[in-house]
Short mmCIF file of C-alpha atoms in Angstrom, two decimals:
data_model
loop_
_atom_site.label_atom_id
_atom_site.label_comp_id
_atom_site.label_asym_id
_atom_site.label_seq_id
_atom_site.Cartn_x
_atom_site.Cartn_y
_atom_site.Cartn_z
CA MET A 1438 -49.82 -93.33 -60.75
CA GLN A 1439 -48.06 -96.49 -62.14
CA GLU A 1440 -47.64 -97.93 -58.74
CA VAL A 1441 -51.50 -97.65 -58.35
CA GLU A 1442 -52.11 -99.19 -61.74
CA LYS A 1443 -49.81 -102.20 -60.71
CA MET A 1444 -51.58 -102.60 -57.60
CA ASP A 1445 -55.10 -102.61 -59.27
CA LEU A 1446 -53.81 -105.05 -61.76
CA ARG A 1447 -52.62 -107.41 -59.04
CA ARG A 1448 -56.14 -106.98 -57.12
CA LEU A 1449 -57.94 -107.53 -60.41
CA ALA A 1450 -55.87 -110.72 -61.16
CA LYS A 1451 -56.67 -112.06 -57.83
CA LYS A 1452 -60.28 -111.30 -58.16
CA ASN A 1453 -60.32 -113.10 -61.67
CA ILE A 1454 -58.91 -116.05 -60.05
CA LYS A 1455 -61.54 -116.33 -57.24
CA ARG A 1456 -64.41 -115.59 -59.64
CA LYS A 1457 -63.64 -118.73 -61.61
CA PRO A 1458 -62.99 -121.32 -58.84
CA VAL A 1459 -63.43 -124.45 -60.85
CA ARG A 1460 -60.88 -123.22 -63.57
CA SER A 1461 -58.45 -122.03 -60.93
CA PHE A 1462 -58.77 -125.26 -59.13
CA ILE A 1463 -57.83 -127.19 -62.05
CA LEU A 1464 -54.91 -124.97 -63.16
CA ILE A 1465 -53.51 -125.19 -59.41
CA LEU A 1466 -54.12 -128.95 -59.40
CA PHE A 1467 -52.06 -129.68 -62.58
CA LEU A 1468 -49.36 -127.35 -61.72
CA THR A 1469 -49.22 -128.88 -58.14
CA LEU A 1470 -49.09 -132.43 -59.62
CA PHE A 1471 -46.09 -131.38 -61.89
CA THR A 1472 -44.31 -129.60 -59.24
CA THR A 1473 -44.65 -132.50 -56.85
CA ALA A 1474 -43.55 -134.95 -59.46
CA LEU A 1475 -40.55 -132.75 -60.52
CA PHE A 1476 -39.33 -132.49 -56.92
CA THR A 1477 -39.98 -135.93 -55.72
CA GLY A 1478 -38.71 -137.43 -58.84
CA THR A 1479 -35.49 -135.48 -58.87
CA ILE A 1480 -34.82 -136.29 -55.27
CA LEU A 1481 -35.64 -139.98 -55.91
CA SER A 1482 -33.32 -140.20 -58.82
CA ILE A 1483 -30.46 -138.50 -56.98
CA GLY A 1484 -31.02 -140.62 -54.07
CA LEU A 1485 -30.89 -143.84 -56.06
CA SER A 1486 -27.61 -142.52 -57.86
CA ASN A 1487 -26.10 -141.70 -54.32
CA GLY A 1488 -27.11 -145.24 -53.23
CA VAL A 1489 -25.48 -146.90 -55.95
CA LYS A 1490 -22.34 -144.83 -55.61
CA SER A 1491 -22.25 -145.47 -51.85
CA LEU A 1492 -22.70 -149.27 -52.42
CA SER A 1493 -19.99 -149.29 -55.18
CA ASN A 1494 -17.46 -147.10 -53.20
CA ARG A 1495 -17.83 -148.34 -49.78
CA LEU A 1496 -18.85 -152.00 -50.13
CA GLY A 1497 -15.11 -152.64 -49.89
CA ALA A 1498 -14.99 -156.31 -50.82
CA ASP A 1499 -13.69 -157.24 -54.17
CA VAL A 1500 -15.09 -161.02 -53.66
CA MET A 1501 -17.83 -162.34 -51.28
CA CYS A 1502 -18.08 -165.86 -50.28
CA VAL A 1503 -21.64 -167.30 -49.15
CA PRO A 1504 -22.82 -170.80 -48.74
CA GLU A 1505 -23.74 -172.52 -52.02
CA GLY A 1506 -27.25 -171.68 -53.06
CA TYR A 1507 -27.44 -168.45 -50.81
CA ASP A 1508 -26.01 -166.01 -53.36
CA THR A 1509 -29.33 -164.46 -53.95
CA HIS A 1510 -29.88 -163.90 -50.31
CA ILE A 1511 -26.98 -161.66 -49.83
CA ASP A 1512 -28.86 -158.67 -51.38
CA SER A 1513 -31.22 -158.91 -48.65
CA VAL A 1514 -28.58 -158.41 -46.21
CA LEU A 1515 -26.88 -155.59 -47.90
CA LEU A 1516 -29.80 -153.75 -49.47
CA SER A 1517 -32.94 -154.24 -47.20
CA GLY A 1518 -31.33 -155.51 -43.85
CA LYS A 1519 -33.82 -158.55 -43.75
CA PRO A 1520 -32.98 -160.67 -40.97
CA CYS A 1521 -31.70 -163.99 -42.03
CA ASN A 1522 -29.26 -166.81 -40.89
CA PHE A 1523 -27.18 -168.95 -43.31
CA TYR A 1524 -23.67 -170.34 -42.54
CA LEU A 1525 -20.68 -171.56 -44.31
CA PRO A 1526 -18.47 -174.55 -43.39
CA GLY A 1527 -16.42 -173.89 -40.19
CA ASN A 1528 -13.13 -174.20 -41.85
CA VAL A 1529 -13.70 -171.58 -44.65
CA MET A 1530 -10.97 -169.37 -43.43
CA GLU A 1531 -8.44 -172.06 -43.70
CA GLU A 1532 -9.84 -173.21 -47.00
CA LEU A 1533 -9.30 -169.64 -48.55
CA GLU A 1534 -5.75 -169.46 -47.37
CA ALA A 1535 -4.75 -171.65 -50.30
CA ILE A 1536 -6.46 -169.40 -52.91
CA GLU A 1537 -3.88 -167.06 -54.69
CA GLY A 1538 -4.37 -163.33 -54.73
CA ILE A 1539 -6.20 -162.83 -51.53
CA GLU A 1540 -4.64 -159.82 -49.64
CA GLN A 1541 -7.20 -159.55 -46.80
CA ALA A 1542 -10.30 -161.71 -45.61
CA THR A 1543 -12.86 -160.66 -42.80
CA PRO A 1544 -15.58 -163.14 -41.75
CA GLN A 1545 -19.09 -161.94 -40.95
CA THR A 1546 -21.79 -163.89 -38.84
CA TYR A 1547 -25.54 -163.08 -39.26
CA LEU A 1548 -27.76 -163.47 -36.56
CA ALA A 1549 -31.63 -162.61 -36.87
CA THR A 1550 -33.09 -161.39 -33.62
CA LEU A 1551 -36.72 -160.85 -32.93
CA SER A 1552 -36.60 -157.40 -31.12
CA ALA A 1553 -34.51 -154.81 -29.42
CA SER A 1554 -35.27 -151.89 -27.02
CA CYS A 1555 -34.27 -149.56 -29.78
CA CYS A 1556 -36.86 -150.69 -32.59
CA SER A 1557 -40.15 -151.92 -32.89
CA TYR A 1558 -39.03 -154.22 -35.81
CA PRO A 1559 -36.79 -157.32 -36.21
CA LEU A 1560 -33.05 -156.44 -36.49
CA GLN A 1561 -30.33 -157.95 -38.31
CA ILE A 1562 -27.41 -158.52 -36.10
CA ILE A 1563 -23.86 -158.97 -37.76
CA GLY A 1564 -20.97 -160.42 -35.86
CA ILE A 1565 -17.54 -159.22 -37.11
CA ASP A 1566 -13.88 -159.47 -36.55
CA TYR A 1567 -13.02 -155.95 -35.83
CA ASP A 1568 -9.32 -156.56 -35.98
CA THR A 1569 -9.49 -157.65 -39.83
CA ASP A 1570 -12.45 -155.83 -40.74
CA PHE A 1571 -12.54 -153.41 -43.65
CA ILE A 1572 -16.12 -153.18 -44.54
CA ILE A 1573 -17.71 -151.66 -41.38
CA ARG A 1574 -14.93 -149.51 -39.84
CA PRO A 1575 -14.74 -146.99 -42.80
CA TRP A 1576 -18.34 -146.00 -42.03
CA LEU A 1577 -17.67 -145.19 -38.33
CA THR A 1578 -18.40 -141.54 -37.67
CA LYS A 1579 -15.59 -141.59 -35.09
CA ASP A 1580 -12.66 -143.82 -35.16
CA MET A 1581 -12.46 -146.78 -32.47
CA ALA A 1582 -8.66 -147.03 -32.12
CA ARG A 1583 -9.09 -149.17 -29.05
CA GLY A 1584 -11.02 -152.02 -30.96
CA LEU A 1585 -14.58 -153.60 -30.27
CA GLU A 1586 -14.74 -155.35 -26.97
CA ASP A 1587 -16.88 -158.08 -25.98
CA GLY A 1588 -20.40 -156.87 -24.85
CA GLU A 1589 -20.09 -153.68 -26.97
CA VAL A 1590 -22.14 -152.92 -30.33
CA ILE A 1591 -21.82 -150.60 -33.21
CA ILE A 1592 -25.14 -149.43 -34.44
CA GLY A 1593 -26.39 -148.19 -37.97
CA TYR A 1594 -27.43 -144.74 -38.80
CA ARG A 1595 -31.17 -145.28 -38.15
CA VAL A 1596 -30.78 -147.63 -34.95
CA GLN A 1597 -31.94 -145.36 -32.05
CA GLY A 1598 -29.32 -144.87 -29.19
CA GLU A 1599 -26.41 -142.75 -28.38
CA THR A 1600 -22.83 -143.85 -27.86
CA GLY A 1601 -22.22 -144.81 -24.24
CA ASN A 1602 -25.84 -145.81 -23.60
CA ALA A 1603 -26.99 -149.61 -23.68
CA LEU A 1604 -28.91 -151.53 -26.24
CA ARG A 1605 -31.00 -154.43 -24.95
CA PHE A 1606 -31.38 -157.79 -26.47
CA PHE A 1607 -33.28 -160.66 -24.91
CA ASN A 1608 -33.08 -158.94 -21.35
CA GLN A 1609 -29.28 -158.24 -21.77
CA ASN A 1610 -27.76 -154.85 -21.98
CA TYR A 1611 -24.91 -154.18 -24.60
CA LYS A 1612 -22.91 -150.94 -24.59
CA ILE A 1613 -23.10 -148.95 -27.71
CA ALA A 1614 -19.59 -148.19 -28.65
CA GLY A 1615 -19.88 -146.43 -32.10
CA ARG A 1616 -22.34 -145.33 -34.87
CA LEU A 1617 -21.95 -145.59 -38.51
CA ALA A 1618 -22.57 -142.67 -41.06
CA GLN A 1619 -25.51 -143.06 -43.21
CA THR A 1620 -24.87 -145.40 -45.97
CA GLY A 1621 -28.08 -145.85 -47.86
CA MET A 1622 -27.89 -149.59 -47.52
CA ALA A 1623 -29.20 -152.15 -44.95
CA PHE A 1624 -26.32 -151.17 -42.77
CA ASP A 1625 -28.42 -148.11 -41.48
CA THR A 1626 -30.71 -150.46 -39.54
CA THR A 1627 -28.04 -153.27 -38.59
CA VAL A 1628 -26.31 -153.78 -35.23
CA PHE A 1629 -22.55 -154.88 -35.33
CA MET A 1630 -20.89 -156.72 -32.52
CA SER A 1631 -17.84 -159.20 -32.18
CA LYS A 1632 -18.49 -162.77 -32.90
CA ALA A 1633 -18.34 -163.84 -29.34
CA THR A 1634 -20.77 -161.25 -28.50
CA ALA A 1635 -23.10 -162.42 -31.31
CA ALA A 1636 -22.85 -165.99 -29.88
CA LYS A 1637 -23.76 -164.82 -26.49
CA VAL A 1638 -26.86 -163.09 -27.94
CA ALA A 1639 -27.80 -166.34 -29.50
CA ARG A 1640 -27.49 -168.24 -26.45
CA GLU A 1641 -29.94 -165.78 -24.77
CA ALA A 1642 -32.25 -166.26 -27.64
CA GLU A 1643 -32.35 -169.92 -27.66
CA ARG A 1644 -35.04 -169.74 -25.06
CA ILE A 1645 -37.39 -168.23 -27.83
CA MET A 1646 -35.81 -169.59 -31.10
CA ASP A 1647 -33.57 -172.31 -31.86
CA HIS A 1648 -30.29 -171.14 -33.15
CA PRO A 1649 -27.25 -172.91 -34.41
CA LEU A 1650 -24.85 -170.20 -33.23
CA ALA A 1651 -25.80 -170.80 -29.76
CA SER A 1652 -24.02 -174.15 -29.76
CA ASP A 1653 -21.21 -173.46 -32.30
CA ASP A 1654 -19.74 -169.84 -32.12
CA SER A 1655 -17.25 -170.40 -34.93
CA LEU A 1656 -20.12 -170.37 -37.50
CA ILE A 1657 -19.48 -167.84 -40.39
CA SER A 1658 -22.01 -166.52 -42.76
CA THR A 1659 -20.00 -164.54 -45.35
CA VAL A 1660 -16.25 -163.97 -45.94
CA MET A 1661 -15.57 -160.50 -47.42
CA ILE A 1662 -12.32 -160.63 -49.48
CA LYS A 1663 -9.90 -157.78 -50.70
CA LEU A 1664 -7.56 -158.85 -53.50
CA LYS A 1665 -3.95 -157.97 -53.90
CA PRO A 1666 -3.21 -155.38 -56.56
CA GLY A 1667 -3.25 -156.89 -60.14
CA TYR A 1668 -5.55 -159.72 -59.45
CA ASP A 1669 -9.02 -159.70 -61.24
CA SER A 1670 -12.01 -160.44 -59.09
CA THR A 1671 -13.73 -162.51 -61.80
CA VAL A 1672 -10.63 -164.78 -62.22
CA VAL A 1673 -10.24 -165.18 -58.40
CA SER A 1674 -14.01 -165.80 -57.89
CA LYS A 1675 -13.96 -168.58 -60.59
CA GLU A 1676 -11.02 -170.21 -58.97
CA ILE A 1677 -12.67 -170.29 -55.48
CA ASN A 1678 -15.75 -171.84 -57.02
CA LYS A 1679 -13.74 -174.28 -59.02
CA LYS A 1680 -11.62 -175.40 -55.82
CA LEU A 1681 -14.33 -175.04 -53.07
CA ALA A 1682 -17.81 -175.52 -54.66
CA SER A 1683 -17.84 -179.16 -53.57
CA LYS A 1684 -17.40 -177.91 -49.91
CA GLY A 1685 -20.56 -175.70 -50.18
CA ILE A 1686 -18.73 -172.50 -50.74
CA PHE A 1687 -19.88 -169.99 -53.54
CA ALA A 1688 -17.83 -167.06 -54.60
CA MET A 1689 -19.35 -163.95 -56.15
CA TYR A 1690 -17.42 -160.68 -57.27
CA SER A 1691 -18.93 -157.57 -55.85
CA LYS A 1692 -18.62 -155.59 -59.24
CA LYS A 1693 -21.19 -158.03 -60.64
CA PHE A 1694 -23.35 -157.49 -57.80
CA VAL A 1695 -23.16 -153.51 -57.87
CA ASN A 1696 -23.64 -153.59 -61.75
CA GLU A 1697 -26.80 -155.57 -61.44
CA VAL A 1698 -28.22 -153.35 -58.93
CA SER A 1699 -27.19 -150.19 -60.81
CA SER A 1700 -28.55 -151.58 -64.08
CA ASN A 1701 -32.08 -152.24 -62.38
CA LEU A 1702 -32.08 -148.86 -60.69
CA GLY A 1703 -31.04 -147.08 -63.92
CA ILE A 1704 -34.21 -148.58 -65.51
CA VAL A 1705 -36.22 -147.18 -62.67
CA SER A 1706 -34.59 -143.89 -62.79
CA SER A 1707 -35.44 -143.60 -66.62
CA TYR A 1708 -38.98 -144.29 -65.75
CA ILE A 1709 -38.99 -141.54 -63.19
CA LYS A 1710 -37.51 -138.99 -65.56
CA ALA A 1711 -40.00 -140.04 -68.33
CA THR A 1712 -42.86 -139.51 -66.02
CA ILE A 1713 -41.58 -135.99 -65.10
CA VAL A 1714 -41.49 -135.27 -68.79
CA VAL A 1715 -44.80 -136.55 -69.49
CA PHE A 1716 -46.28 -134.36 -66.52
CA TRP A 1717 -44.61 -131.26 -67.84
CA VAL A 1718 -45.97 -131.54 -71.35
CA LEU A 1719 -49.33 -132.65 -70.02
CA SER A 1720 -49.31 -129.58 -67.69
CA LEU A 1721 -48.26 -127.21 -70.41
CA MET A 1722 -50.93 -128.49 -72.77
CA VAL A 1723 -53.75 -128.50 -70.05
CA ILE A 1724 -52.91 -125.24 -68.59
CA SER A 1725 -52.63 -123.50 -72.10
CA LEU A 1726 -55.95 -124.95 -73.04
CA LEU A 1727 -57.63 -123.83 -69.92
CA PHE A 1728 -56.21 -120.17 -70.28
CA THR A 1729 -57.32 -120.25 -74.00
CA LEU A 1730 -60.96 -121.26 -72.90
CA SER A 1731 -60.85 -118.52 -70.31
CA PHE A 1732 -59.77 -116.04 -72.93
CA GLN A 1733 -62.79 -117.04 -75.17
CA GLU A 1734 -65.04 -116.45 -72.22
CA ARG A 1735 -63.59 -113.05 -71.35
CA LYS A 1736 -63.35 -111.43 -74.63
CA LYS A 1737 -65.95 -108.84 -73.70
CA GLU A 1738 -64.48 -108.35 -70.39
CA LEU A 1739 -61.09 -107.67 -71.79
CA ALA A 1740 -62.42 -105.50 -74.60
CA VAL A 1741 -64.21 -103.24 -72.06
CA LEU A 1742 -61.07 -103.09 -70.23
CA ARG A 1743 -59.35 -101.83 -73.43
CA ALA A 1744 -62.06 -99.30 -74.16
CA LEU A 1745 -61.66 -97.80 -70.68
CA GLY A 1746 -58.16 -97.12 -71.28
CA THR A 1747 -56.24 -100.17 -70.33
CA THR A 1748 -53.39 -100.62 -72.79
CA ARG A 1749 -52.39 -103.92 -74.51
CA LYS A 1750 -49.28 -104.13 -72.45
CA GLN A 1751 -51.47 -103.85 -69.20
CA LEU A 1752 -53.83 -106.67 -70.39
CA MET A 1753 -50.85 -108.90 -71.06
CA HIS A 1754 -49.65 -108.10 -67.60
CA LEU A 1755 -52.93 -109.06 -66.16
CA ILE A 1756 -53.08 -112.35 -67.79
CA THR A 1757 -49.44 -113.00 -66.76
CA LYS A 1758 -50.11 -111.98 -63.11
CA GLU A 1759 -53.02 -114.49 -63.14
CA ALA A 1760 -50.87 -117.13 -64.24
CA MET A 1761 -48.14 -116.22 -62.00
CA ILE A 1762 -50.08 -116.08 -58.79
CA ILE A 1763 -51.73 -119.52 -59.90
CA GLY A 1764 -48.15 -120.77 -60.34
CA LEU A 1765 -46.95 -119.39 -56.93
CA TYR A 1766 -49.92 -121.11 -55.17
CA ALA A 1767 -49.37 -124.39 -56.95
CA SER A 1768 -45.72 -124.41 -56.80
CA SER A 1769 -45.70 -123.71 -53.01
CA LEU A 1770 -48.22 -126.53 -52.41
CA GLY A 1771 -46.44 -128.89 -54.58
CA VAL A 1772 -43.04 -128.32 -52.81
CA LEU A 1773 -44.70 -128.71 -49.48
CA ILE A 1774 -46.48 -131.96 -50.42
CA SER A 1775 -43.03 -133.33 -51.79
CA SER A 1776 -41.01 -132.19 -48.70
CA LEU A 1777 -43.26 -134.31 -46.49
CA SER A 1778 -43.07 -137.22 -48.78
CA ILE A 1779 -39.43 -137.01 -49.09
CA LEU A 1780 -38.60 -136.78 -45.35
CA ILE A 1781 -41.40 -138.86 -43.94
CA VAL A 1782 -42.66 -141.43 -46.73
CA LEU A 1783 -39.64 -141.80 -49.09
CA PRO A 1784 -37.00 -143.46 -46.72
CA GLY A 1785 -39.61 -146.17 -45.48
CA LEU A 1786 -40.80 -146.78 -49.07
CA THR A 1787 -37.26 -147.34 -50.40
CA LYS A 1788 -36.56 -149.64 -47.36
CA LYS A 1789 -39.58 -151.98 -48.32
CA LEU A 1790 -38.41 -151.81 -51.93
CA THR A 1791 -34.99 -153.04 -50.91
CA ILE A 1792 -33.17 -150.67 -52.82
CA PRO A 1793 -29.97 -148.55 -51.88
CA PHE A 1794 -31.13 -145.05 -51.21
CA LEU A 1795 -29.19 -141.99 -49.93
CA LEU A 1796 -30.83 -138.57 -49.58
CA PRO A 1797 -28.69 -135.64 -50.57
CA SER A 1798 -27.93 -133.09 -47.89
CA MET A 1799 -30.38 -130.79 -46.75
CA GLY A 1800 -28.79 -127.92 -48.29
CA LYS A 1801 -29.02 -129.70 -51.68
CA ILE A 1802 -32.69 -130.70 -51.00
CA VAL A 1803 -33.55 -126.90 -50.19
CA GLY A 1804 -31.78 -125.88 -53.47
CA ILE A 1805 -33.61 -128.56 -55.55
CA GLY A 1806 -36.97 -127.34 -53.90
CA LEU A 1807 -36.21 -123.85 -54.87
CA VAL A 1808 -35.42 -124.67 -58.39
CA CYS A 1809 -38.57 -126.74 -58.72
CA PHE A 1810 -40.52 -123.90 -57.40
CA VAL A 1811 -39.36 -121.49 -59.83
CA ILE A 1812 -39.83 -124.01 -62.74
CA GLY A 1813 -43.42 -124.73 -61.49
CA THR A 1814 -44.11 -120.94 -61.40
CA LEU A 1815 -42.65 -120.30 -64.78
CA THR A 1816 -44.60 -123.22 -66.28
CA GLY A 1817 -47.75 -121.34 -65.56
CA VAL A 1818 -46.39 -118.17 -67.02
CA VAL A 1819 -45.11 -119.83 -70.22
CA SER A 1820 -48.47 -121.61 -70.54
CA SER A 1821 -50.21 -118.41 -70.71
CA TYR A 1822 -47.83 -116.95 -73.36
CA VAL A 1823 -49.93 -117.91 -76.30
CA VAL A 1824 -52.98 -116.19 -74.85
CA THR A 1825 -51.07 -113.12 -74.20
CA LYS A 1826 -49.97 -112.79 -77.79
CA LYS A 1827 -53.66 -113.07 -78.94
CA ILE A 1828 -54.47 -110.31 -76.58
CA ALA A 1829 -51.83 -107.94 -77.74
CA LYS A 1830 -53.11 -108.51 -81.41
CA GLN A 1831 -56.75 -108.23 -80.54
CA GLU A 1832 -58.69 -105.04 -81.78
CA ILE A 1833 -61.46 -103.61 -79.38
CA TYR A 1834 -64.16 -103.58 -82.15
CA GLN A 1835 -63.24 -107.19 -83.15
CA SER A 1836 -63.32 -108.41 -79.59
CA LEU A 1837 -66.55 -106.82 -78.80
CA ARG A 1838 -68.21 -108.14 -82.03
CA GLU A 1839 -66.88 -111.84 -81.40
CA SER A 1840 -68.19 -111.74 -77.79
CA GLU A 1841 -71.82 -110.89 -78.77
#
């Protein structure tokens, strides 16, 4: 008998939802928006945090040397992967040997290419010295003990291609020797090769675009520097600028760069969290109001149910079931919309916004989705709590009189 009553209440709750399509649609809409904002906002906040940690932990360099006046361009290379070309004086490595505190220095040469067989968009090519490199090698999915040979490339996480296959630039094939793990930075869409190979690509590209690297393969865009223990990056950066600024060399310490990015993204993350809170409060208020208005319209109906023998507890269960069913529908829809946006839209959006972004693992995304689903459903139930309390206290005669 009790099972039948439960089934009847469930069926009645579904009928009540269908009988008021406009009210039900508004309830589902607000809960869907809330769940979508909660899920997407949480993933976005975690992704930004992971991106900053990745940038900080794996950038590797204590100091970065760039041409004077190009310090604002380095973020385009590291964060957005925007193809660009700029070069230091040819003797920069010799000049840096006189600076005290440098333990290791590795050069990088930037080459902007128009297209490649792997992608439908321009790529940034970076020529590296694999033997001295400490920036790229830690990201390799598999160690390349033999080194990086001329004519070979290492591709970023999002560049299409498999190890052993060929990547084509300007009608020339280059063998893929390795792939980087996901970094959440511009490295994901960058191709790395030896400086000699980068110069070869530049010569092949000279038919289409004039490039200084084609005639001078000794050009260097940046020098990444690791300091000896006990040396301060701020002090060494100032020393380099003091001695080499007149020669067109500008040094910046990476911690300052990371802190600036972290500070900016912290503000963005705060706005995201504030938006989630606003949506939650707004959802609670609107849904509670809609349930209250619905209760006012249904006083007679609920009083008749009480007169027919339905207990107060059963009426409370009826309203709660309606709220739970609406919450289940809305939360499912919100999680589905969020999942599509997270997997399809969000990576492209963060790339266009030039911010470091690293999605959490699929297991964590699923776990966060389940938590958001539960919170969205419970929000609908909590919003109906005030209504259920009124129903519990309402007398049959009073309800009938008020509904006349």
